[in-house]
XYZ file of C-alpha atoms in Angstrom:
189
model
C -25.289 63.634 -11.676
C -21.533 62.828 -12.788
C -20.504 62.048 -9.396
C -23.338 59.344 -9.419
C -22.814 57.969 -12.514
C -18.438 57.175 -11.756
C -19.943 56.082 -8.584
C -22.325 53.561 -10.267
C -19.701 52.521 -12.601
C -16.792 52.056 -9.992
C -19.229 49.831 -7.817
C -20.054 48.151 -11.098
C -16.185 47.383 -11.758
C -15.658 46.858 -8.184
C -18.541 43.958 -7.630
C -17.144 42.528 -10.673
C -13.650 42.354 -9.445
C -14.365 41.066 -6.523
C -15.980 38.250 -8.355
C -13.301 37.763 -10.535
C -11.285 37.581 -7.753
C -13.108 34.985 -5.609
C -13.668 32.576 -8.831
C -9.902 32.900 -10.282
C -8.910 31.426 -6.344
C -11.806 29.036 -6.524
C -10.785 27.974 -10.053
C -7.148 27.640 -8.369
C -8.067 25.544 -5.545
C -9.936 22.944 -7.740
C -7.148 22.593 -9.911
C -5.186 21.995 -7.272
C -7.362 19.462 -5.796
C -7.564 17.645 -9.091
C -4.009 17.815 -9.767
C -3.358 15.937 -6.441
C -5.941 13.716 -6.741
C -4.894 12.328 -9.819
C -1.620 12.433 -9.255
C 0.347 14.954 -11.133
C 1.651 16.846 -8.098
C 5.009 16.262 -6.556
C 5.326 14.056 -3.383
C 5.721 16.666 -0.489
C 6.571 13.671 2.192
C 9.740 13.352 3.603
C 11.174 10.200 6.019
C 8.123 8.216 4.810
C 7.674 5.217 2.431
C 7.199 4.939 -1.380
C 4.691 2.222 -2.738
C 5.461 1.369 -6.296
C 2.883 -0.617 -7.993
C -0.447 -0.237 -6.485
C -0.759 -4.051 -4.818
C -4.461 -3.574 -4.029
C -6.294 -1.875 -1.455
C -6.908 -4.245 1.225
C -3.111 -4.227 1.318
C -2.254 -0.881 1.097
C -4.424 -0.465 3.874
C -3.010 -3.424 6.103
C 0.308 -1.957 5.498
C -0.419 1.650 6.395
C -2.160 0.114 9.793
C 0.762 -1.754 10.525
C 3.327 0.890 9.427
C 1.073 3.641 11.533
C 1.133 1.321 14.790
C 4.678 2.134 15.182
C 5.288 5.291 13.476
C 1.594 6.784 13.786
C 1.992 9.839 11.484
C 4.433 8.010 8.728
C 3.689 9.300 5.397
C 3.325 7.393 2.455
C 3.217 7.536 -1.323
C 2.056 5.506 -3.789
C 3.283 5.518 -7.605
C 1.140 3.998 -10.234
C 1.108 4.276 -13.963
C -2.289 2.189 -13.977
C -4.423 4.088 -11.337
C -6.088 7.018 -12.597
C -6.912 8.047 -9.151
C -6.314 6.302 -5.344
C -9.371 4.554 -4.093
C -11.357 7.022 -1.735
C -10.977 4.559 1.315
C -7.173 5.063 0.561
C -7.196 8.839 -0.320
C -8.972 10.314 2.677
C -6.230 8.812 5.010
C -4.409 11.381 6.277
C -0.373 12.013 4.846
C -1.280 9.641 1.997
C 0.020 10.914 -1.593
C -0.411 10.002 -4.944
C 2.294 9.972 -7.922
C 1.101 8.863 -11.528
C 3.691 7.907 -14.017
C 5.204 5.587 -16.440
C 7.851 3.908 -14.128
C 9.936 3.970 -17.202
C 9.887 8.205 -16.982
C 12.424 9.832 -15.064
C 10.156 12.771 -14.117
C 7.719 10.331 -11.963
C 11.049 9.348 -9.642
C 11.621 12.434 -9.915
C 8.360 13.586 -8.524
C 7.975 11.005 -6.279
C 10.602 12.728 -3.697
C 12.545 8.702 -3.383
C 15.596 10.296 -1.963
C 13.675 12.560 1.192
C 12.237 8.824 2.032
C 13.111 6.079 3.914
C 11.848 3.167 2.326
C 11.077 2.166 -1.487
C 8.883 -0.586 -1.640
C 8.313 -2.081 -5.328
C 5.276 -4.511 -5.760
C 4.950 -6.644 -8.810
C 2.621 -5.709 -11.221
C 1.053 -9.002 -11.437
C 1.291 -10.729 -8.029
C 0.671 -14.102 -9.241
C 2.868 -13.461 -12.612
C 6.094 -15.406 -12.540
C 7.152 -12.841 -15.371
C 6.351 -10.120 -13.201
C 9.964 -10.066 -11.932
C 11.562 -8.504 -14.409
C 9.451 -5.346 -14.674
C 10.122 -5.131 -10.884
C 13.675 -5.811 -11.578
C 13.848 -2.709 -14.059
C 12.074 -0.523 -11.392
C 14.212 -1.301 -8.556
C 17.011 -0.800 -10.873
C 15.700 2.826 -11.944
C 15.040 3.410 -8.205
C 18.728 3.081 -7.005
C 19.358 5.555 -9.457
C 17.362 7.947 -6.914
C 17.595 7.355 -3.312
C 20.362 8.015 -1.200
C 22.473 5.777 0.475
C 20.167 5.693 3.534
C 17.324 4.655 2.029
C 16.296 1.245 2.219
C 14.944 -0.338 -0.824
C 12.448 -3.399 -0.958
C 10.881 -5.328 -3.801
C 8.270 -8.246 -3.400
C 9.236 -11.236 -5.250
C 7.049 -13.414 -7.495
C 9.216 -16.492 -8.240
C 12.016 -17.373 -5.554
C 13.619 -18.669 -9.265
C 13.948 -15.619 -10.199
C 16.172 -14.192 -7.214
C 19.560 -14.605 -9.233
C 18.297 -11.193 -11.015
C 18.519 -9.528 -8.422
C 22.230 -10.401 -7.167
C 23.852 -7.132 -7.590
C 21.135 -5.068 -6.255
C 20.732 -3.471 -3.081
C 17.180 -4.060 -2.973
C 16.024 -6.446 -0.153
C 13.802 -9.540 -1.525
C 10.674 -10.409 0.069
C 8.731 -13.445 -0.849
C 5.509 -12.603 -1.870
C 3.590 -15.329 0.279
C 4.936 -13.336 3.401
C 4.284 -10.047 1.866
C 2.784 -7.639 4.335
C 4.558 -8.277 7.584
C 7.661 -8.822 6.169
C 7.637 -5.729 4.276
C 6.689 -3.816 7.715
C 9.668 -5.767 9.248
C 11.991 -5.633 6.526
C 11.252 -1.252 6.337
C 11.883 -0.695 9.437
C 15.087 -2.397 10.324
């Protein structure tokens, strides 16, 4: 009788332990998935492109299509402080990562892993507002602190009259009217 009682107790504890183990594994996987989806994980990619300030789904789709015509599996990282998560049509693409963070926070640049990627493209916060070039300039200056010598930096300029702000920058300007094709061309040179 004592042996049966001990066996029942051990069996019950064993089942509870295995159940708790599976629950913990499921919770961990869900937590990691949520962190990735919401942009709280570091960019794991190397030798890819990093886009600052999400320029819209259509623009991102066109950029990825153009880049992957030449480099089929090139990784992309999108850094933005306004998005809660990437649109599903982009999040479902392979090798696309999202980093959510304030562009004035050092950790955002560290999590984006800029030094390990070949090009950083900075889009304006508002593509039809000339003053957005000032915010772009600030981001470009901060990006320059976190990239290697070989990393190309490209920015989209809303107003060509603001080009003077970037004279001492190593960033290459792209006119907003030429946006997609010019960005692809410039990032691969």
